[in-house]
Amino acid sequence: KTRSIASLFDWVHSVDRVSIAQRLSNQRPEGLAPLNICLQINIDKEASKSGLLPEDVLAAVEQINDMPNLCLRGLMAIPAKSDDIQSTRASFARMYQLFEQAQQLSDAASFDTLSMGMSADIEPAIAEGATLLRVGTDIFGARSS
């Protein structure tokens, strides 16, 4: 799967571990620009979600910065589902703190993407620094169950 992705795409928004990043870098064909990636963060440490744990992010950023065929563009997360907007906003605030710390370890000019927030929580995501939102429900409507 990673070989096709490395060959055919310009962006991957959800790299959830360093080993996947390494495979993507190794499999990126010569002559193509570095593959843009965002690291997927399991910001609320949910057992049901994949992604790097917050405490592992900075070490992963340092490793990925040394991978020649990748351009680490930022971080992405989907916080725990909650009806409490303050809880969601706190998750977004933790993501922004991680983003700022990771940006200090990276090329600030290209480390520019903080992907968090969906149709239901656009306002707090923007308030906490999101630069990329997922708004499929607002555009296409709710998924049928």
mmCIF file of N, CA and C in Angstrom:
data_model
loop_
_atom_site.group_PDB
_atom_site.id
_atom_site.type_symbol
_atom_site.label_atom_id
_atom_site.label_comp_id
_atom_site.label_asym_id
_atom_site.label_seq_id
_atom_site.Cartn_x
_atom_site.Cartn_y
_atom_site.Cartn_z
ATOM 1 N N LYS A 1 0.819 -1.190 0.000
ATOM 2 C CA LYS A 1 0.000 0.000 0.000
ATOM 3 C C LYS A 1 0.867 1.260 0.000
ATOM 4 N N THR A 2 1.923 1.279 0.818
ATOM 5 C CA THR A 2 2.750 2.488 0.878
ATOM 6 C C THR A 2 3.479 2.746 -0.433
ATOM 7 N N ARG A 3 3.833 1.707 -1.150
ATOM 8 C CA ARG A 3 4.539 1.908 -2.427
ATOM 9 C C ARG A 3 3.665 2.694 -3.409
ATOM 10 N N SER A 4 2.402 2.328 -3.524
ATOM 11 C CA SER A 4 1.490 3.059 -4.415
ATOM 12 C C SER A 4 1.299 4.497 -3.946
ATOM 13 N N ILE A 5 1.131 4.672 -2.663
ATOM 14 C CA ILE A 5 0.952 6.024 -2.122
ATOM 15 C C ILE A 5 2.186 6.869 -2.402
ATOM 16 N N ALA A 6 3.360 6.317 -2.142
ATOM 17 C CA ALA A 6 4.610 7.055 -2.356
ATOM 18 C C ALA A 6 4.801 7.427 -3.817
ATOM 19 N N SER A 7 4.284 6.617 -4.711
ATOM 20 C CA SER A 7 4.459 6.849 -6.148
ATOM 21 C C SER A 7 3.413 7.772 -6.758
ATOM 22 N N LEU A 8 2.198 7.743 -6.239
ATOM 23 C CA LEU A 8 1.073 8.373 -6.929
ATOM 24 C C LEU A 8 0.551 9.664 -6.298
ATOM 25 N N PHE A 9 0.934 9.938 -5.078
ATOM 26 C CA PHE A 9 0.328 11.064 -4.373
ATOM 27 C C PHE A 9 1.354 12.125 -4.003
ATOM 28 N N ASP A 10 0.846 13.330 -3.749
ATOM 29 C CA ASP A 10 1.680 14.448 -3.306
ATOM 30 C C ASP A 10 1.541 14.713 -1.815
ATOM 31 N N TRP A 11 0.444 14.256 -1.228
ATOM 32 C CA TRP A 11 0.131 14.527 0.176
ATOM 33 C C TRP A 11 -0.402 13.276 0.860
ATOM 34 N N VAL A 12 -0.023 13.096 2.119
ATOM 35 C CA VAL A 12 -0.640 12.102 3.002
ATOM 36 C C VAL A 12 -0.952 12.838 4.301
ATOM 37 N N HIS A 13 -2.231 12.891 4.652
ATOM 38 C CA HIS A 13 -2.649 13.681 5.810
ATOM 39 C C HIS A 13 -2.644 12.901 7.113
ATOM 40 N N SER A 14 -2.344 11.619 7.085
ATOM 41 C CA SER A 14 -2.511 10.833 8.308
ATOM 42 C C SER A 14 -1.457 9.736 8.448
ATOM 43 N N VAL A 15 -0.205 10.126 8.569
ATOM 44 C CA VAL A 15 0.860 9.158 8.849
ATOM 45 C C VAL A 15 0.866 8.949 10.357
ATOM 46 N N ASP A 16 0.574 7.717 10.783
ATOM 47 C CA ASP A 16 0.356 7.489 12.209
ATOM 48 C C ASP A 16 1.530 6.866 12.957
ATOM 49 N N ARG A 17 2.624 6.593 12.259
ATOM 50 C CA ARG A 17 3.819 6.090 12.957
ATOM 51 C C ARG A 17 5.056 6.309 12.100
ATOM 52 N N VAL A 18 6.190 6.345 12.783
ATOM 53 C CA VAL A 18 7.467 6.627 12.124
ATOM 54 C C VAL A 18 7.794 5.547 11.102
ATOM 55 N N SER A 19 7.457 4.308 11.387
ATOM 56 C CA SER A 19 7.783 3.227 10.449
ATOM 57 C C SER A 19 7.075 3.422 9.104
ATOM 58 N N ILE A 20 5.875 3.937 9.119
ATOM 59 C CA ILE A 20 5.161 4.224 7.863
ATOM 60 C C ILE A 20 5.851 5.376 7.134
ATOM 61 N N ALA A 21 6.247 6.396 7.872
ATOM 62 C CA ALA A 21 6.970 7.518 7.255
ATOM 63 C C ALA A 21 8.251 7.022 6.595
ATOM 64 N N GLN A 22 8.971 6.137 7.269
ATOM 65 C CA GLN A 22 10.218 5.617 6.714
ATOM 66 C C GLN A 22 9.959 4.847 5.424
ATOM 67 N N ARG A 23 8.909 4.032 5.411
ATOM 68 C CA ARG A 23 8.569 3.294 4.191
ATOM 69 C C ARG A 23 8.210 4.240 3.057
ATOM 70 N N LEU A 24 7.421 5.267 3.357
ATOM 71 C CA LEU A 24 7.044 6.236 2.323
ATOM 72 C C LEU A 24 8.273 6.936 1.761
ATOM 73 N N SER A 25 9.202 7.307 2.624
ATOM 74 C CA SER A 25 10.427 7.967 2.165
ATOM 75 C C SER A 25 11.258 7.023 1.305
ATOM 76 N N ASN A 26 11.416 5.793 1.770
ATOM 77 C CA ASN A 26 12.221 4.814 1.028
ATOM 78 C C ASN A 26 11.612 4.481 -0.332
ATOM 79 N N GLN A 27 10.288 4.517 -0.426
ATOM 80 C CA GLN A 27 9.602 4.096 -1.646
ATOM 81 C C GLN A 27 9.254 5.258 -2.581
ATOM 82 N N ARG A 28 9.583 6.478 -2.193
ATOM 83 C CA ARG A 28 9.298 7.633 -3.061
ATOM 84 C C ARG A 28 10.229 7.586 -4.260
ATOM 85 N N PRO A 29 9.693 7.543 -5.476
ATOM 86 C CA PRO A 29 10.542 7.442 -6.666
ATOM 87 C C PRO A 29 11.440 8.668 -6.852
ATOM 88 N N GLU A 30 12.629 8.409 -7.387
ATOM 89 C CA GLU A 30 13.535 9.501 -7.750
ATOM 90 C C GLU A 30 12.846 10.404 -8.752
ATOM 91 N N GLY A 31 13.144 11.670 -8.680
ATOM 92 C CA GLY A 31 12.578 12.626 -9.622
ATOM 93 C C GLY A 31 11.287 13.266 -9.158
ATOM 94 N N LEU A 32 10.646 12.692 -8.143
ATOM 95 C CA LEU A 32 9.443 13.308 -7.594
ATOM 96 C C LEU A 32 9.826 14.212 -6.430
ATOM 97 N N ALA A 33 9.077 15.275 -6.255
ATOM 98 C CA ALA A 33 9.284 16.157 -5.099
ATOM 99 C C ALA A 33 9.030 15.360 -3.821
ATOM 100 N N PRO A 34 9.610 15.797 -2.711
ATOM 101 C CA PRO A 34 9.322 15.104 -1.452
ATOM 102 C C PRO A 34 7.815 15.022 -1.193
ATOM 103 N N LEU A 35 7.402 13.919 -0.609
ATOM 104 C CA LEU A 35 6.001 13.689 -0.277
ATOM 105 C C LEU A 35 5.643 14.521 0.952
ATOM 106 N N ASN A 36 4.609 15.344 0.838
ATOM 107 C CA ASN A 36 4.121 16.140 1.967
ATOM 108 C C ASN A 36 3.338 15.236 2.903
ATOM 109 N N ILE A 37 3.628 15.325 4.207
ATOM 110 C CA ILE A 37 2.899 14.503 5.170
ATOM 111 C C ILE A 37 2.524 15.317 6.402
ATOM 112 N N CYS A 38 1.459 14.869 7.036
ATOM 113 C CA CYS A 38 1.094 15.314 8.378
ATOM 114 C C CYS A 38 1.124 14.090 9.284
ATOM 115 N N LEU A 39 1.614 14.286 10.480
ATOM 116 C CA LEU A 39 1.597 13.212 11.466
ATOM 117 C C LEU A 39 0.247 13.179 12.166
ATOM 118 N N GLN A 40 -0.312 11.992 12.269
ATOM 119 C CA GLN A 40 -1.580 11.810 12.972
ATOM 120 C C GLN A 40 -1.292 11.629 14.455
ATOM 121 N N ILE A 41 -1.921 12.466 15.275
ATOM 122 C CA ILE A 41 -1.705 12.442 16.718
ATOM 123 C C ILE A 41 -2.968 11.930 17.403
ATOM 124 N N ASN A 42 -2.792 10.987 18.313
ATOM 125 C CA ASN A 42 -3.896 10.487 19.137
ATOM 126 C C ASN A 42 -3.934 11.379 20.379
ATOM 127 N N ILE A 43 -4.463 12.588 20.212
ATOM 128 C CA ILE A 43 -4.348 13.636 21.224
ATOM 129 C C ILE A 43 -5.018 13.273 22.541
ATOM 130 N N ASP A 44 -6.074 12.488 22.500
ATOM 131 C CA ASP A 44 -6.777 12.115 23.725
ATOM 132 C C ASP A 44 -6.476 10.689 24.179
ATOM 133 N N LYS A 45 -5.476 10.074 23.556
ATOM 134 C CA LYS A 45 -4.992 8.740 23.943
ATOM 135 C C LYS A 45 -6.115 7.702 23.968
ATOM 136 N N GLU A 46 -6.938 7.723 22.928
ATOM 137 C CA GLU A 46 -8.046 6.779 22.835
ATOM 138 C C GLU A 46 -7.554 5.430 22.324
ATOM 139 N N ALA A 47 -7.960 4.366 22.987
ATOM 140 C CA ALA A 47 -7.556 3.024 22.572
ATOM 141 C C ALA A 47 -8.106 2.678 21.191
ATOM 142 N N SER A 48 -9.221 3.283 20.815
ATOM 143 C CA SER A 48 -9.862 2.962 19.538
ATOM 144 C C SER A 48 -9.243 3.695 18.351
ATOM 145 N N LYS A 49 -8.301 4.608 18.596
ATOM 146 C CA LYS A 49 -7.714 5.399 17.508
ATOM 147 C C LYS A 49 -6.228 5.120 17.377
ATOM 148 N N SER A 50 -5.761 5.226 16.143
ATOM 149 C CA SER A 50 -4.324 5.119 15.917
ATOM 150 C C SER A 50 -3.726 6.517 15.957
ATOM 151 N N GLY A 51 -2.430 6.579 15.843
ATOM 152 C CA GLY A 51 -1.736 7.860 15.874
ATOM 153 C C GLY A 51 -0.679 7.876 16.957
ATOM 154 N N LEU A 52 0.231 8.812 16.809
ATOM 155 C CA LEU A 52 1.282 8.969 17.807
ATOM 156 C C LEU A 52 0.703 9.532 19.095
ATOM 157 N N LEU A 53 1.207 9.051 20.217
ATOM 158 C CA LEU A 53 0.825 9.644 21.493
ATOM 159 C C LEU A 53 1.531 10.989 21.624
ATOM 160 N N PRO A 54 0.918 11.937 22.305
ATOM 161 C CA PRO A 54 1.526 13.268 22.407
ATOM 162 C C PRO A 54 2.967 13.252 22.895
ATOM 163 N N GLU A 55 3.277 12.391 23.834
ATOM 164 C CA GLU A 55 4.636 12.361 24.390
ATOM 165 C C GLU A 55 5.677 11.817 23.405
ATOM 166 N N ASP A 56 5.235 11.219 22.308
ATOM 167 C CA ASP A 56 6.154 10.658 21.314
ATOM 168 C C ASP A 56 6.339 11.543 20.080
ATOM 169 N N VAL A 57 5.607 12.640 20.017
ATOM 170 C CA VAL A 57 5.574 13.453 18.801
ATOM 171 C C VAL A 57 6.917 14.099 18.486
ATOM 172 N N LEU A 58 7.554 14.725 19.454
ATOM 173 C CA LEU A 58 8.774 15.483 19.155
ATOM 174 C C LEU A 58 9.907 14.578 18.685
ATOM 175 N N ALA A 59 10.040 13.403 19.284
ATOM 176 C CA ALA A 59 11.062 12.455 18.822
ATOM 177 C C ALA A 59 10.756 12.003 17.397
ATOM 178 N N ALA A 60 9.490 11.784 17.099
ATOM 179 C CA ALA A 60 9.103 11.383 15.738
ATOM 180 C C ALA A 60 9.409 12.491 14.739
ATOM 181 N N VAL A 61 9.133 13.723 15.109
ATOM 182 C CA VAL A 61 9.419 14.858 14.221
ATOM 183 C C VAL A 61 10.905 14.904 13.889
ATOM 184 N N GLU A 62 11.747 14.724 14.892
ATOM 185 C CA GLU A 62 13.196 14.749 14.648
ATOM 186 C C GLU A 62 13.612 13.639 13.693
ATOM 187 N N GLN A 63 13.047 12.445 13.860
ATOM 188 C CA GLN A 63 13.386 11.335 12.966
ATOM 189 C C GLN A 63 12.915 11.609 11.539
ATOM 190 N N ILE A 64 11.701 12.092 11.399
ATOM 191 C CA ILE A 64 11.135 12.313 10.068
ATOM 192 C C ILE A 64 11.836 13.460 9.353
ATOM 193 N N ASN A 65 12.280 14.450 10.098
ATOM 194 C CA ASN A 65 13.011 15.561 9.477
ATOM 195 C C ASN A 65 14.274 15.086 8.760
ATOM 196 N N ASP A 66 14.792 13.925 9.143
ATOM 197 C CA ASP A 66 15.991 13.367 8.507
ATOM 198 C C ASP A 66 15.671 12.463 7.316
ATOM 199 N N MET A 67 14.411 12.286 7.003
ATOM 200 C CA MET A 67 14.025 11.424 5.882
ATOM 201 C C MET A 67 14.007 12.264 4.605
ATOM 202 N N PRO A 68 14.875 11.927 3.652
ATOM 203 C CA PRO A 68 15.105 12.825 2.514
ATOM 204 C C PRO A 68 13.942 12.984 1.542
ATOM 205 N N ASN A 69 13.049 12.029 1.491
ATOM 206 C CA ASN A 69 11.987 12.088 0.487
ATOM 207 C C ASN A 69 10.634 12.497 1.052
ATOM 208 N N LEU A 70 10.669 13.060 2.273
ATOM 209 C CA LEU A 70 9.444 13.540 2.903
ATOM 210 C C LEU A 70 9.592 15.004 3.269
ATOM 211 N N CYS A 71 8.477 15.703 3.242
ATOM 212 C CA CYS A 71 8.403 17.073 3.750
ATOM 213 C C CYS A 71 7.320 17.072 4.830
ATOM 214 N N LEU A 72 7.746 17.138 6.084
ATOM 215 C CA LEU A 72 6.797 17.137 7.192
ATOM 216 C C LEU A 72 6.114 18.499 7.245
ATOM 217 N N ARG A 73 4.836 18.511 6.933
ATOM 218 C CA ARG A 73 4.094 19.771 6.827
ATOM 219 C C ARG A 73 3.345 20.130 8.106
ATOM 220 N N GLY A 74 3.097 19.142 8.978
ATOM 221 C CA GLY A 74 2.387 19.489 10.196
ATOM 222 C C GLY A 74 1.792 18.294 10.896
ATOM 223 N N LEU A 75 0.770 18.588 11.697
ATOM 224 C CA LEU A 75 0.119 17.596 12.540
ATOM 225 C C LEU A 75 -1.377 17.580 12.250
ATOM 226 N N MET A 76 -2.001 16.426 12.522
ATOM 227 C CA MET A 76 -3.454 16.323 12.407
ATOM 228 C C MET A 76 -3.984 15.477 13.548
ATOM 229 N N ALA A 77 -5.212 15.775 13.941
ATOM 230 C CA ALA A 77 -5.859 14.997 14.999
ATOM 231 C C ALA A 77 -7.369 15.120 14.886
ATOM 232 N N ILE A 78 -8.024 14.097 15.393
ATOM 233 C CA ILE A 78 -9.469 14.119 15.595
ATOM 234 C C ILE A 78 -9.666 13.840 17.081
ATOM 235 N N PRO A 79 -10.108 14.833 17.844
ATOM 236 C CA PRO A 79 -10.240 14.618 19.288
ATOM 237 C C PRO A 79 -11.361 13.637 19.616
ATOM 238 N N ALA A 80 -11.375 13.217 20.866
ATOM 239 C CA ALA A 80 -12.423 12.313 21.340
ATOM 240 C C ALA A 80 -13.793 12.943 21.118
ATOM 241 N N LYS A 81 -14.742 12.112 20.720
ATOM 242 C CA LYS A 81 -16.111 12.598 20.516
ATOM 243 C C LYS A 81 -16.667 13.040 21.871
ATOM 244 N N SER A 82 -17.196 14.253 21.882
ATOM 245 C CA SER A 82 -17.700 14.799 23.139
ATOM 246 C C SER A 82 -18.773 15.835 22.852
ATOM 247 N N ASP A 83 -19.771 15.883 23.721
ATOM 248 C CA ASP A 83 -20.776 16.940 23.643
ATOM 249 C C ASP A 83 -20.322 18.177 24.408
ATOM 250 N N ASP A 84 -19.206 18.052 25.121
ATOM 251 C CA ASP A 84 -18.663 19.162 25.909
ATOM 252 C C ASP A 84 -17.663 19.938 25.056
ATOM 253 N N ILE A 85 -18.067 21.095 24.575
ATOM 254 C CA ILE A 85 -17.224 21.883 23.682
ATOM 255 C C ILE A 85 -15.930 22.311 24.369
ATOM 256 N N GLN A 86 -15.954 22.487 25.688
ATOM 257 C CA GLN A 86 -14.735 22.884 26.405
ATOM 258 C C GLN A 86 -13.706 21.751 26.406
ATOM 259 N N SER A 87 -14.179 20.526 26.501
ATOM 260 C CA SER A 87 -13.280 19.376 26.426
ATOM 261 C C SER A 87 -12.641 19.292 25.044
ATOM 262 N N THR A 88 -13.451 19.483 24.013
ATOM 263 C CA THR A 88 -12.930 19.472 22.642
ATOM 264 C C THR A 88 -11.934 20.604 22.447
ATOM 265 N N ARG A 89 -12.277 21.777 22.944
ATOM 266 C CA ARG A 89 -11.379 22.930 22.795
ATOM 267 C C ARG A 89 -10.055 22.684 23.524
ATOM 268 N N ALA A 90 -10.102 22.033 24.678
ATOM 269 C CA ALA A 90 -8.868 21.714 25.404
ATOM 270 C C ALA A 90 -7.987 20.771 24.580
ATOM 271 N N SER A 91 -8.599 19.821 23.888
ATOM 272 C CA SER A 91 -7.827 18.924 23.013
ATOM 273 C C SER A 91 -7.174 19.716 21.890
ATOM 274 N N PHE A 92 -7.918 20.640 21.295
ATOM 275 C CA PHE A 92 -7.356 21.483 20.238
ATOM 276 C C PHE A 92 -6.219 22.350 20.778
ATOM 277 N N ALA A 93 -6.366 22.862 21.987
ATOM 278 C CA ALA A 93 -5.308 23.690 22.584
ATOM 279 C C ALA A 93 -4.038 22.865 22.792
ATOM 280 N N ARG A 94 -4.184 21.615 23.235
ATOM 281 C CA ARG A 94 -3.008 20.740 23.396
ATOM 282 C C ARG A 94 -2.359 20.470 22.048
ATOM 283 N N MET A 95 -3.177 20.304 21.021
ATOM 284 C CA MET A 95 -2.620 20.103 19.676
ATOM 285 C C MET A 95 -1.827 21.322 19.226
ATOM 286 N N TYR A 96 -2.342 22.511 19.489
ATOM 287 C CA TYR A 96 -1.631 23.723 19.077
ATOM 288 C C TYR A 96 -0.292 23.834 19.802
ATOM 289 N N GLN A 97 -0.265 23.486 21.082
ATOM 290 C CA GLN A 97 1.004 23.496 21.825
ATOM 291 C C GLN A 97 2.002 22.527 21.200
ATOM 292 N N LEU A 98 1.547 21.329 20.870
ATOM 293 C CA LEU A 98 2.417 20.348 20.207
ATOM 294 C C LEU A 98 2.897 20.868 18.860
ATOM 295 N N PHE A 99 1.993 21.476 18.113
ATOM 296 C CA PHE A 99 2.332 22.039 16.810
ATOM 297 C C PHE A 99 3.449 23.073 16.951
ATOM 298 N N GLU A 100 3.320 23.977 17.908
ATOM 299 C CA GLU A 100 4.346 25.001 18.106
ATOM 300 C C GLU A 100 5.688 24.380 18.482
ATOM 301 N N GLN A 101 5.669 23.373 19.351
ATOM 302 C CA GLN A 101 6.911 22.705 19.750
ATOM 303 C C GLN A 101 7.541 21.991 18.563
ATOM 304 N N ALA A 102 6.731 21.294 17.789
ATOM 305 C CA ALA A 102 7.247 20.569 16.624
ATOM 306 C C ALA A 102 7.768 21.538 15.570
ATOM 307 N N GLN A 103 7.117 22.666 15.429
ATOM 308 C CA GLN A 103 7.541 23.670 14.450
ATOM 309 C C GLN A 103 8.939 24.195 14.779
ATOM 310 N N GLN A 104 9.270 24.264 16.050
ATOM 311 C CA GLN A 104 10.599 24.713 16.465
ATOM 312 C C GLN A 104 11.690 23.743 16.018
ATOM 313 N N LEU A 105 11.330 22.482 15.821
ATOM 314 C CA LEU A 105 12.286 21.454 15.403
ATOM 315 C C LEU A 105 12.352 21.308 13.887
ATOM 316 N N SER A 106 11.480 22.010 13.188
ATOM 317 C CA SER A 106 11.304 21.817 11.747
ATOM 318 C C SER A 106 11.593 23.107 10.999
ATOM 319 N N ASP A 107 11.491 23.016 9.687
ATOM 320 C CA ASP A 107 11.569 24.202 8.848
ATOM 321 C C ASP A 107 10.238 24.934 8.986
ATOM 322 N N ALA A 108 10.252 26.042 9.707
ATOM 323 C CA ALA A 108 9.008 26.753 10.014
ATOM 324 C C ALA A 108 8.261 27.186 8.759
ATOM 325 N N ALA A 109 8.977 27.436 7.679
ATOM 326 C CA ALA A 109 8.320 27.881 6.444
ATOM 327 C C ALA A 109 7.453 26.785 5.836
ATOM 328 N N SER A 110 7.859 25.528 5.981
ATOM 329 C CA SER A 110 7.065 24.449 5.393
ATOM 330 C C SER A 110 6.217 23.714 6.433
ATOM 331 N N PHE A 111 6.536 23.847 7.706
ATOM 332 C CA PHE A 111 5.740 23.204 8.759
ATOM 333 C C PHE A 111 4.589 24.153 9.093
ATOM 334 N N ASP A 112 3.525 24.071 8.291
ATOM 335 C CA ASP A 112 2.494 25.105 8.309
ATOM 336 C C ASP A 112 1.073 24.577 8.451
ATOM 337 N N THR A 113 0.916 23.292 8.712
ATOM 338 C CA THR A 113 -0.417 22.690 8.677
ATOM 339 C C THR A 113 -0.793 22.101 10.030
ATOM 340 N N LEU A 114 -1.888 22.592 10.569
ATOM 341 C CA LEU A 114 -2.477 22.015 11.772
ATOM 342 C C LEU A 114 -3.909 21.629 11.413
ATOM 343 N N SER A 115 -4.079 20.354 11.127
ATOM 344 C CA SER A 115 -5.352 19.823 10.649
ATOM 345 C C SER A 115 -6.133 19.267 11.829
ATOM 346 N N MET A 116 -7.161 19.997 12.206
ATOM 347 C CA MET A 116 -8.016 19.556 13.316
ATOM 348 C C MET A 116 -9.343 20.282 13.189
ATOM 349 N N GLY A 117 -10.384 19.611 13.577
ATOM 350 C CA GLY A 117 -11.706 20.197 13.512
ATOM 351 C C GLY A 117 -12.495 19.661 12.335
ATOM 352 N N MET A 118 -13.761 19.401 12.611
ATOM 353 C CA MET A 118 -14.677 18.926 11.582
ATOM 354 C C MET A 118 -15.937 19.778 11.640
ATOM 355 N N SER A 119 -16.917 19.406 10.864
ATOM 356 C CA SER A 119 -18.128 20.222 10.743
ATOM 357 C C SER A 119 -18.730 20.599 12.099
ATOM 358 N N ALA A 120 -18.714 19.694 13.046
ATOM 359 C CA ALA A 120 -19.368 19.933 14.338
ATOM 360 C C ALA A 120 -18.572 20.837 15.276
ATOM 361 N N ASP A 121 -17.285 21.029 15.001
ATOM 362 C CA ASP A 121 -16.468 21.799 15.952
ATOM 363 C C ASP A 121 -15.539 22.794 15.257
ATOM 364 N N ILE A 122 -16.031 23.383 14.185
ATOM 365 C CA ILE A 122 -15.226 24.324 13.402
ATOM 366 C C ILE A 122 -14.752 25.506 14.247
ATOM 367 N N GLU A 123 -15.669 26.135 14.982
ATOM 368 C CA GLU A 123 -15.329 27.361 15.701
ATOM 369 C C GLU A 123 -14.217 27.154 16.722
ATOM 370 N N PRO A 124 -14.312 26.158 17.617
ATOM 371 C CA PRO A 124 -13.207 25.992 18.567
ATOM 372 C C PRO A 124 -11.902 25.572 17.890
ATOM 373 N N ALA A 125 -11.986 24.835 16.802
ATOM 374 C CA ALA A 125 -10.761 24.444 16.086
ATOM 375 C C ALA A 125 -10.057 25.674 15.533
ATOM 376 N N ILE A 126 -10.814 26.562 14.912
ATOM 377 C CA ILE A 126 -10.220 27.793 14.381
ATOM 378 C C ILE A 126 -9.677 28.652 15.518
ATOM 379 N N ALA A 127 -10.438 28.759 16.597
ATOM 380 C CA ALA A 127 -10.001 29.568 17.739
ATOM 381 C C ALA A 127 -8.689 29.062 18.321
ATOM 382 N N GLU A 128 -8.443 27.762 18.212
ATOM 383 C CA GLU A 128 -7.218 27.180 18.772
ATOM 384 C C GLU A 128 -6.125 26.996 17.731
ATOM 385 N N GLY A 129 -6.292 27.537 16.528
ATOM 386 C CA GLY A 129 -5.182 27.585 15.582
ATOM 387 C C GLY A 129 -5.213 26.646 14.394
ATOM 388 N N ALA A 130 -6.323 25.976 14.139
ATOM 389 C CA ALA A 130 -6.395 25.069 12.984
ATOM 390 C C ALA A 130 -6.139 25.829 11.690
ATOM 391 N N THR A 131 -5.402 25.192 10.791
ATOM 392 C CA THR A 131 -5.193 25.758 9.454
ATOM 393 C C THR A 131 -5.882 24.926 8.382
ATOM 394 N N LEU A 132 -6.356 23.740 8.743
ATOM 395 C CA LEU A 132 -7.049 22.854 7.813
ATOM 396 C C LEU A 132 -8.202 22.201 8.563
ATOM 397 N N LEU A 133 -9.389 22.263 7.992
ATOM 398 C CA LEU A 133 -10.593 21.704 8.601
ATOM 399 C C LEU A 133 -11.200 20.662 7.677
ATOM 400 N N ARG A 134 -11.899 19.682 8.268
ATOM 401 C CA ARG A 134 -12.618 18.688 7.487
ATOM 402 C C ARG A 134 -14.115 18.982 7.652
ATOM 403 N N VAL A 135 -14.760 19.368 6.570
ATOM 404 C CA VAL A 135 -16.142 19.839 6.659
ATOM 405 C C VAL A 135 -17.075 19.068 5.726
ATOM 406 N N GLY A 136 -16.825 17.801 5.562
ATOM 407 C CA GLY A 136 -17.631 16.990 4.651
ATOM 408 C C GLY A 136 -19.105 16.957 5.006
ATOM 409 N N THR A 137 -19.427 16.872 6.285
ATOM 410 C CA THR A 137 -20.832 16.826 6.686
ATOM 411 C C THR A 137 -21.546 18.119 6.314
ATOM 412 N N ASP A 138 -20.871 19.251 6.497
ATOM 413 C CA ASP A 138 -21.488 20.526 6.122
ATOM 414 C C ASP A 138 -21.702 20.632 4.615
ATOM 415 N N ILE A 139 -20.855 20.014 3.848
ATOM 416 C CA ILE A 139 -20.966 20.087 2.389
ATOM 417 C C ILE A 139 -21.919 19.027 1.839
ATOM 418 N N PHE A 140 -21.743 17.783 2.289
ATOM 419 C CA PHE A 140 -22.467 16.654 1.696
ATOM 420 C C PHE A 140 -23.622 16.132 2.543
ATOM 421 N N GLY A 141 -23.724 16.574 3.783
ATOM 422 C CA GLY A 141 -24.740 16.064 4.688
ATOM 423 C C GLY A 141 -24.215 14.891 5.492
ATOM 424 N N ALA A 142 -24.984 14.499 6.480
ATOM 425 C CA ALA A 142 -24.588 13.391 7.353
ATOM 426 C C ALA A 142 -24.565 12.085 6.575
ATOM 427 N N ARG A 143 -23.680 11.202 6.996
ATOM 428 C CA ARG A 143 -23.620 9.867 6.383
ATOM 429 C C ARG A 143 -24.838 9.063 6.792
ATOM 430 N N SER A 144 -25.299 8.225 5.894
ATOM 431 C CA SER A 144 -26.403 7.336 6.264
ATOM 432 C C SER A 144 -25.834 6.198 7.095
ATOM 433 N N SER A 145 -26.630 5.747 8.060
ATOM 434 C CA SER A 145 -26.114 4.705 8.954
ATOM 435 C C SER A 145 -26.343 3.318 8.476
#
